[in-house]
Amino acid sequence: MEQKDIFAILSKPDICHYFDEMSQVHMYTKHYLLISEEISEEGITFLQPLKEHRDAYDHLMRVFALPMKERKGNDAEKYVLDNVKKAFGHEYRAFFDTADWFTYICRKYIREELSFSAKKKRYEKVYTDFEEVKSFINKVPFLISKYREEKDVSNHETILREVLDYKETMDKLLEIYQKVKAL
C-alpha cells in the first residue's frame, strides 16, 4: 500500500463527510481557544483541548502510516475509517472542553462586573437589554448542562449540530462580554 492508496480511501464519501465536519469543529475550537487564552484573567492556556488535538492528530498519522503496516483492502479501509472517527471524537471533546472553559470565563467576568452598582448603572444607561442579559446569564448554566447531557461522541450524526448549538450560546456570551468590557 502507498500514500496514493491512502488518499483514494480518504476521498470516499463516507470518510470525506467526517473530514468536512471535523475541520469545522476544529476551527471553531481553535477560534474560541484563542479568545479564551486572551481574555483569561491569568493569561493561562487550558491544556485539555490541546491534548485532544494531539490525540486527533495521532489517529490521523496512524492512517498515513498505514503503508508501513500489513493491512490490505477492506481491512485497510476499516482501519482508516475507525481512526478518522476516533480523530473526530477527539476534536469533538476538544470543542466541548474549550466551550466549557470559555463560557466559565465569560460568565464569571460578566457577573463580577455587573455586580458593581456603578458598572450596572452604566450598562443600563448605554444598553437597553440589561434584564434580557441577566435572564440569559441565569439560563446559561442550564443550557450548558443540557449540551453536556446530550453530548454523545458515539453518535457522529449529531456532533456538528451539538457544536453549533453550543457555539450559538458562546457567541451570545461573547457579545455580552464585549459590551461589558467596553464600559
C-alpha positions as protocol buffer text, in pm:
chain_id: "A"
residue {
  index: 1
  type: MET
  ca { x: 0 y: 0 z: 0 }
}
residue {
  index: 2
  type: GLU
  ca { x: 122 y: 351 z: -90 }
}
residue {
  index: 3
  type: GLN
  ca { x: 20 y: 702 z: 16 }
}
residue {
  index: 4
  type: LYS
  ca { x: -184 y: 741 z: -304 }
}
residue {
  index: 5
  type: ASP
  ca { x: -391 y: 441 z: -190 }
}
residue {
  index: 6
  type: ILE
  ca { x: -450 y: 614 z: 144 }
}
residue {
  index: 7
  type: PHE
  ca { x: -569 y: 928 z: -37 }
}
residue {
  index: 8
  type: ALA
  ca { x: -802 y: 714 z: -250 }
}
residue {
  index: 9
  type: ILE
  ca { x: -957 y: 569 z: 67 }
}
residue {
  index: 10
  type: LEU
  ca { x: -979 y: 914 z: 228 }
}
residue {
  index: 11
  type: SER
  ca { x: -1163 y: 1050 z: -77 }
}
residue {
  index: 12
  type: LYS
  ca { x: -1456 y: 812 z: -31 }
}
residue {
  index: 13
  type: PRO
  ca { x: -1778 y: 998 z: 60 }
}
residue {
  index: 14
  type: ASP
  ca { x: -1833 y: 821 z: 393 }
}
residue {
  index: 15
  type: ILE
  ca { x: -1487 y: 936 z: 507 }
}
residue {
  index: 16
  type: CYS
  ca { x: -1496 y: 1283 z: 346 }
}
residue {
  index: 17
  type: HIS
  ca { x: -1810 y: 1352 z: 549 }
}
residue {
  index: 18
  type: TYR
  ca { x: -1608 y: 1315 z: 869 }
}
residue {
  index: 19
  type: PHE
  ca { x: -1332 y: 1544 z: 743 }
}
residue {
  index: 20
  type: ASP
  ca { x: -1585 y: 1812 z: 646 }
}
residue {
  index: 21
  type: GLU
  ca { x: -1739 y: 1819 z: 992 }
}
residue {
  index: 22
  type: MET
  ca { x: -1415 y: 1757 z: 1180 }
}
residue {
  index: 23
  type: SER
  ca { x: -1249 y: 2055 z: 1013 }
}
residue {
  index: 24
  type: GLN
  ca { x: -1540 y: 2280 z: 1110 }
}
residue {
  index: 25
  type: VAL
  ca { x: -1532 y: 2162 z: 1471 }
}
residue {
  index: 26
  type: HIS
  ca { x: -1154 y: 2208 z: 1479 }
}
residue {
  index: 27
  type: MET
  ca { x: -1172 y: 2566 z: 1351 }
}
residue {
  index: 28
  type: TYR
  ca { x: -1446 y: 2661 z: 1600 }
}
residue {
  index: 29
  type: THR
  ca { x: -1237 y: 2511 z: 1878 }
}
residue {
  index: 30
  type: LYS
  ca { x: -929 y: 2698 z: 1767 }
}
residue {
  index: 31
  type: HIS
  ca { x: -1123 y: 3026 z: 1745 }
}
residue {
  index: 32
  type: TYR
  ca { x: -1266 y: 3004 z: 2096 }
}
residue {
  index: 33
  type: LEU
  ca { x: -950 y: 2861 z: 2246 }
}
residue {
  index: 34
  type: LEU
  ca { x: -752 y: 3161 z: 2122 }
}
residue {
  index: 35
  type: ILE
  ca { x: -1013 y: 3404 z: 2254 }
}
residue {
  index: 36
  type: SER
  ca { x: -1020 y: 3221 z: 2588 }
}
residue {
  index: 37
  type: GLU
  ca { x: -644 y: 3247 z: 2622 }
}
residue {
  index: 38
  type: GLU
  ca { x: -662 y: 3621 z: 2557 }
}
residue {
  index: 39
  type: ILE
  ca { x: -950 y: 3701 z: 2794 }
}
residue {
  index: 40
  type: SER
  ca { x: -843 y: 3468 z: 3071 }
}
residue {
  index: 41
  type: GLU
  ca { x: -750 y: 3685 z: 3368 }
}
residue {
  index: 42
  type: GLU
  ca { x: -450 y: 3469 z: 3445 }
}
residue {
  index: 43
  type: GLY
  ca { x: -345 y: 3453 z: 3081 }
}
residue {
  index: 44
  type: ILE
  ca { x: -331 y: 3076 z: 3100 }
}
residue {
  index: 45
  type: THR
  ca { x: -382 y: 2809 z: 2839 }
}
residue {
  index: 46
  type: PHE
  ca { x: -623 y: 2527 z: 2909 }
}
residue {
  index: 47
  type: LEU
  ca { x: -426 y: 2215 z: 2820 }
}
residue {
  index: 48
  type: GLN
  ca { x: -705 y: 1957 z: 2781 }
}
residue {
  index: 49
  type: PRO
  ca { x: -820 y: 2077 z: 2436 }
}
residue {
  index: 50
  type: LEU
  ca { x: -459 y: 2076 z: 2317 }
}
residue {
  index: 51
  type: LYS
  ca { x: -423 y: 1717 z: 2438 }
}
residue {
  index: 52
  type: GLU
  ca { x: -737 y: 1625 z: 2244 }
}
residue {
  index: 53
  type: HIS
  ca { x: -595 y: 1793 z: 1933 }
}
residue {
  index: 54
  type: ARG
  ca { x: -272 y: 1597 z: 1976 }
}
residue {
  index: 55
  type: ASP
  ca { x: -468 y: 1273 z: 2010 }
}
residue {
  index: 56
  type: ALA
  ca { x: -674 y: 1354 z: 1697 }
}
residue {
  index: 57
  type: TYR
  ca { x: -353 y: 1422 z: 1508 }
}
residue {
  index: 58
  type: ASP
  ca { x: -211 y: 1090 z: 1627 }
}
residue {
  index: 59
  type: HIS
  ca { x: -509 y: 900 z: 1484 }
}
residue {
  index: 60
  type: LEU
  ca { x: -471 y: 1078 z: 1151 }
}
residue {
  index: 61
  type: MET
  ca { x: -99 y: 999 z: 1141 }
}
residue {
  index: 62
  type: ARG
  ca { x: -181 y: 632 z: 1202 }
}
residue {
  index: 63
  type: VAL
  ca { x: -380 y: 647 z: 879 }
}
residue {
  index: 64
  type: PHE
  ca { x: -85 y: 789 z: 687 }
}
residue {
  index: 65
  type: ALA
  ca { x: 149 y: 533 z: 843 }
}
residue {
  index: 66
  type: LEU
  ca { x: -67 y: 253 z: 704 }
}
residue {
  index: 67
  type: PRO
  ca { x: 182 y: 175 z: 423 }
}
residue {
  index: 68
  type: MET
  ca { x: 421 y: 65 z: 699 }
}
residue {
  index: 69
  type: LYS
  ca { x: 170 y: -195 z: 818 }
}
residue {
  index: 70
  type: GLU
  ca { x: 41 y: -519 z: 669 }
}
residue {
  index: 71
  type: ARG
  ca { x: -323 y: -415 z: 622 }
}
residue {
  index: 72
  type: LYS
  ca { x: -483 y: -457 z: 280 }
}
residue {
  index: 73
  type: GLY
  ca { x: -818 y: -400 z: 108 }
}
residue {
  index: 74
  type: ASN
  ca { x: -1127 y: -384 z: 327 }
}
residue {
  index: 75
  type: ASP
  ca { x: -916 y: -426 z: 639 }
}
residue {
  index: 76
  type: ALA
  ca { x: -724 y: -110 z: 547 }
}
residue {
  index: 77
  type: GLU
  ca { x: -1044 y: 82 z: 471 }
}
residue {
  index: 78
  type: LYS
  ca { x: -1195 y: -18 z: 804 }
}
residue {
  index: 79
  type: TYR
  ca { x: -875 y: 85 z: 981 }
}
residue {
  index: 80
  type: VAL
  ca { x: -881 y: 426 z: 810 }
}
residue {
  index: 81
  type: LEU
  ca { x: -1249 y: 483 z: 889 }
}
residue {
  index: 82
  type: ASP
  ca { x: -1205 y: 377 z: 1252 }
}
residue {
  index: 83
  type: ASN
  ca { x: -912 y: 615 z: 1301 }
}
residue {
  index: 84
  type: VAL
  ca { x: -1086 y: 905 z: 1128 }
}
residue {
  index: 85
  type: LYS
  ca { x: -1388 y: 851 z: 1356 }
}
residue {
  index: 86
  type: LYS
  ca { x: -1160 y: 846 z: 1660 }
}
residue {
  index: 87
  type: ALA
  ca { x: -988 y: 1166 z: 1544 }
}
residue {
  index: 88
  type: PHE
  ca { x: -1331 y: 1325 z: 1506 }
}
residue {
  index: 89
  type: GLY
  ca { x: -1418 y: 1218 z: 1860 }
}
residue {
  index: 90
  type: HIS
  ca { x: -1107 y: 1389 z: 1995 }
}
residue {
  index: 91
  type: GLU
  ca { x: -1188 y: 1709 z: 1804 }
}
residue {
  index: 92
  type: TYR
  ca { x: -1541 y: 1695 z: 1948 }
}
residue {
  index: 93
  type: ARG
  ca { x: -1409 y: 1661 z: 2303 }
}
residue {
  index: 94
  type: ALA
  ca { x: -1162 y: 1945 z: 2239 }
}
residue {
  index: 95
  type: PHE
  ca { x: -1452 y: 2169 z: 2139 }
}
residue {
  index: 96
  type: PHE
  ca { x: -1657 y: 2086 z: 2448 }
}
residue {
  index: 97
  type: ASP
  ca { x: -1358 y: 2134 z: 2679 }
}
residue {
  index: 98
  type: THR
  ca { x: -1290 y: 2471 z: 2518 }
}
residue {
  index: 99
  type: ALA
  ca { x: -1656 y: 2571 z: 2525 }
}
residue {
  index: 100
  type: ASP
  ca { x: -1688 y: 2486 z: 2894 }
}
residue {
  index: 101
  type: TRP
  ca { x: -1378 y: 2692 z: 2978 }
}
residue {
  index: 102
  type: PHE
  ca { x: -1480 y: 2981 z: 2753 }
}
residue {
  index: 103
  type: THR
  ca { x: -1832 y: 3007 z: 2896 }
}
residue {
  index: 104
  type: TYR
  ca { x: -1697 y: 2992 z: 3252 }
}
residue {
  index: 105
  type: ILE
  ca { x: -1454 y: 3279 z: 3186 }
}
residue {
  index: 106
  type: CYS
  ca { x: -1720 y: 3494 z: 3018 }
}
residue {
  index: 107
  type: ARG
  ca { x: -1992 y: 3431 z: 3277 }
}
residue {
  index: 108
  type: LYS
  ca { x: -1755 y: 3496 z: 3567 }
}
residue {
  index: 109
  type: TYR
  ca { x: -1640 y: 3826 z: 3420 }
}
residue {
  index: 110
  type: ILE
  ca { x: -1991 y: 3944 z: 3330 }
}
residue {
  index: 111
  type: ARG
  ca { x: -2134 y: 3855 z: 3672 }
}
residue {
  index: 112
  type: GLU
  ca { x: -1847 y: 4017 z: 3860 }
}
residue {
  index: 113
  type: GLU
  ca { x: -1851 y: 4336 z: 3657 }
}
residue {
  index: 114
  type: LEU
  ca { x: -2228 y: 4383 z: 3664 }
}
residue {
  index: 115
  type: SER
  ca { x: -2239 y: 4317 z: 4038 }
}
residue {
  index: 116
  type: PHE
  ca { x: -2081 y: 4659 z: 4090 }
}
residue {
  index: 117
  type: SER
  ca { x: -2355 y: 4918 z: 4118 }
}
residue {
  index: 118
  type: ALA
  ca { x: -2172 y: 5182 z: 3915 }
}
residue {
  index: 119
  type: LYS
  ca { x: -2094 y: 4941 z: 3630 }
}
residue {
  index: 120
  type: LYS
  ca { x: -2452 y: 4810 z: 3629 }
}
residue {
  index: 121
  type: LYS
  ca { x: -2588 y: 5166 z: 3608 }
}
residue {
  index: 122
  type: ARG
  ca { x: -2351 y: 5247 z: 3320 }
}
residue {
  index: 123
  type: TYR
  ca { x: -2462 y: 4933 z: 3139 }
}
residue {
  index: 124
  type: GLU
  ca { x: -2829 y: 5022 z: 3184 }
}
residue {
  index: 125
  type: LYS
  ca { x: -2762 y: 5376 z: 3061 }
}
residue {
  index: 126
  type: VAL
  ca { x: -2577 y: 5263 z: 2747 }
}
residue {
  index: 127
  type: TYR
  ca { x: -2775 y: 4947 z: 2664 }
}
residue {
  index: 128
  type: THR
  ca { x: -3145 y: 4870 z: 2696 }
}
residue {
  index: 129
  type: ASP
  ca { x: -3112 y: 4494 z: 2738 }
}
residue {
  index: 130
  type: PHE
  ca { x: -2997 y: 4453 z: 3099 }
}
residue {
  index: 131
  type: GLU
  ca { x: -3294 y: 4236 z: 3203 }
}
residue {
  index: 132
  type: GLU
  ca { x: -3253 y: 4013 z: 2897 }
}
residue {
  index: 133
  type: VAL
  ca { x: -2881 y: 3981 z: 2968 }
}
residue {
  index: 134
  type: LYS
  ca { x: -2948 y: 3897 z: 3333 }
}
residue {
  index: 135
  type: SER
  ca { x: -3206 y: 3637 z: 3230 }
}
residue {
  index: 136
  type: PHE
  ca { x: -2971 y: 3486 z: 2970 }
}
residue {
  index: 137
  type: ILE
  ca { x: -2677 y: 3470 z: 3213 }
}
residue {
  index: 138
  type: ASN
  ca { x: -2901 y: 3291 z: 3463 }
}
residue {
  index: 139
  type: LYS
  ca { x: -3011 y: 3043 z: 3191 }
}
residue {
  index: 140
  type: VAL
  ca { x: -2661 y: 2964 z: 3066 }
}
residue {
  index: 141
  type: PRO
  ca { x: -2576 y: 2701 z: 3333 }
}
residue {
  index: 142
  type: PHE
  ca { x: -2890 y: 2509 z: 3236 }
}
residue {
  index: 143
  type: LEU
  ca { x: -2815 y: 2538 z: 2865 }
}
residue {
  index: 144
  type: ILE
  ca { x: -2462 y: 2409 z: 2923 }
}
residue {
  index: 145
  type: SER
  ca { x: -2597 y: 2127 z: 3137 }
}
residue {
  index: 146
  type: LYS
  ca { x: -2832 y: 2034 z: 2850 }
}
residue {
  index: 147
  type: TYR
  ca { x: -2545 y: 2041 z: 2598 }
}
residue {
  index: 148
  type: ARG
  ca { x: -2339 y: 1815 z: 2822 }
}
residue {
  index: 149
  type: GLU
  ca { x: -2628 y: 1573 z: 2877 }
}
residue {
  index: 150
  type: GLU
  ca { x: -2687 y: 1545 z: 2502 }
}
residue {
  index: 151
  type: LYS
  ca { x: -2316 y: 1515 z: 2422 }
}
residue {
  index: 152
  type: ASP
  ca { x: -2258 y: 1174 z: 2266 }
}
residue {
  index: 153
  type: VAL
  ca { x: -1933 y: 1117 z: 2084 }
}
residue {
  index: 154
  type: SER
  ca { x: -2055 y: 779 z: 1959 }
}
residue {
  index: 155
  type: ASN
  ca { x: -2340 y: 939 z: 1763 }
}
residue {
  index: 156
  type: HIS
  ca { x: -2147 y: 1103 z: 1481 }
}
residue {
  index: 157
  type: GLU
  ca { x: -2467 y: 1215 z: 1306 }
}
residue {
  index: 158
  type: THR
  ca { x: -2547 y: 1483 z: 1567 }
}
residue {
  index: 159
  type: ILE
  ca { x: -2199 y: 1612 z: 1653 }
}
residue {
  index: 160
  type: LEU
  ca { x: -2196 y: 1920 z: 1429 }
}
residue {
  index: 161
  type: ARG
  ca { x: -2550 y: 2016 z: 1537 }
}
residue {
  index: 162
  type: GLU
  ca { x: -2449 y: 1992 z: 1905 }
}
residue {
  index: 163
  type: VAL
  ca { x: -2139 y: 2203 z: 1839 }
}
residue {
  index: 164
  type: LEU
  ca { x: -2340 y: 2468 z: 1654 }
}
residue {
  index: 165
  type: ASP
  ca { x: -2597 y: 2487 z: 1935 }
}
residue {
  index: 166
  type: TYR
  ca { x: -2324 y: 2540 z: 2195 }
}
residue {
  index: 167
  type: LYS
  ca { x: -2149 y: 2789 z: 1962 }
}
residue {
  index: 168
  type: GLU
  ca { x: -2466 y: 2998 z: 1945 }
}
residue {
  index: 169
  type: THR
  ca { x: -2465 y: 3033 z: 2324 }
}
residue {
  index: 170
  type: MET
  ca { x: -2093 y: 3114 z: 2318 }
}
residue {
  index: 171
  type: ASP
  ca { x: -2141 y: 3384 z: 2056 }
}
residue {
  index: 172
  type: LYS
  ca { x: -2413 y: 3549 z: 2262 }
}
residue {
  index: 173
  type: LEU
  ca { x: -2194 y: 3536 z: 2574 }
}
residue {
  index: 174
  type: LEU
  ca { x: -1902 y: 3687 z: 2384 }
}
residue {
  index: 175
  type: GLU
  ca { x: -2123 y: 3970 z: 2260 }
}
residue {
  index: 176
  type: ILE
  ca { x: -2230 y: 4048 z: 2619 }
}
residue {
  index: 177
  type: TYR
  ca { x: -1871 y: 4016 z: 2740 }
}
residue {
  index: 178
  type: GLN
  ca { x: -1757 y: 4270 z: 2481 }
}
residue {
  index: 179
  type: LYS
  ca { x: -2035 y: 4514 z: 2574 }
}
residue {
  index: 180
  type: VAL
  ca { x: -1945 y: 4494 z: 2944 }
}
residue {
  index: 181
  type: LYS
  ca { x: -1573 y: 4524 z: 2868 }
}
residue {
  index: 182
  type: ALA
  ca { x: -1638 y: 4839 z: 2662 }
}
residue {
  index: 183
  type: LEU
  ca { x: -1797 y: 5023 z: 2958 }
}
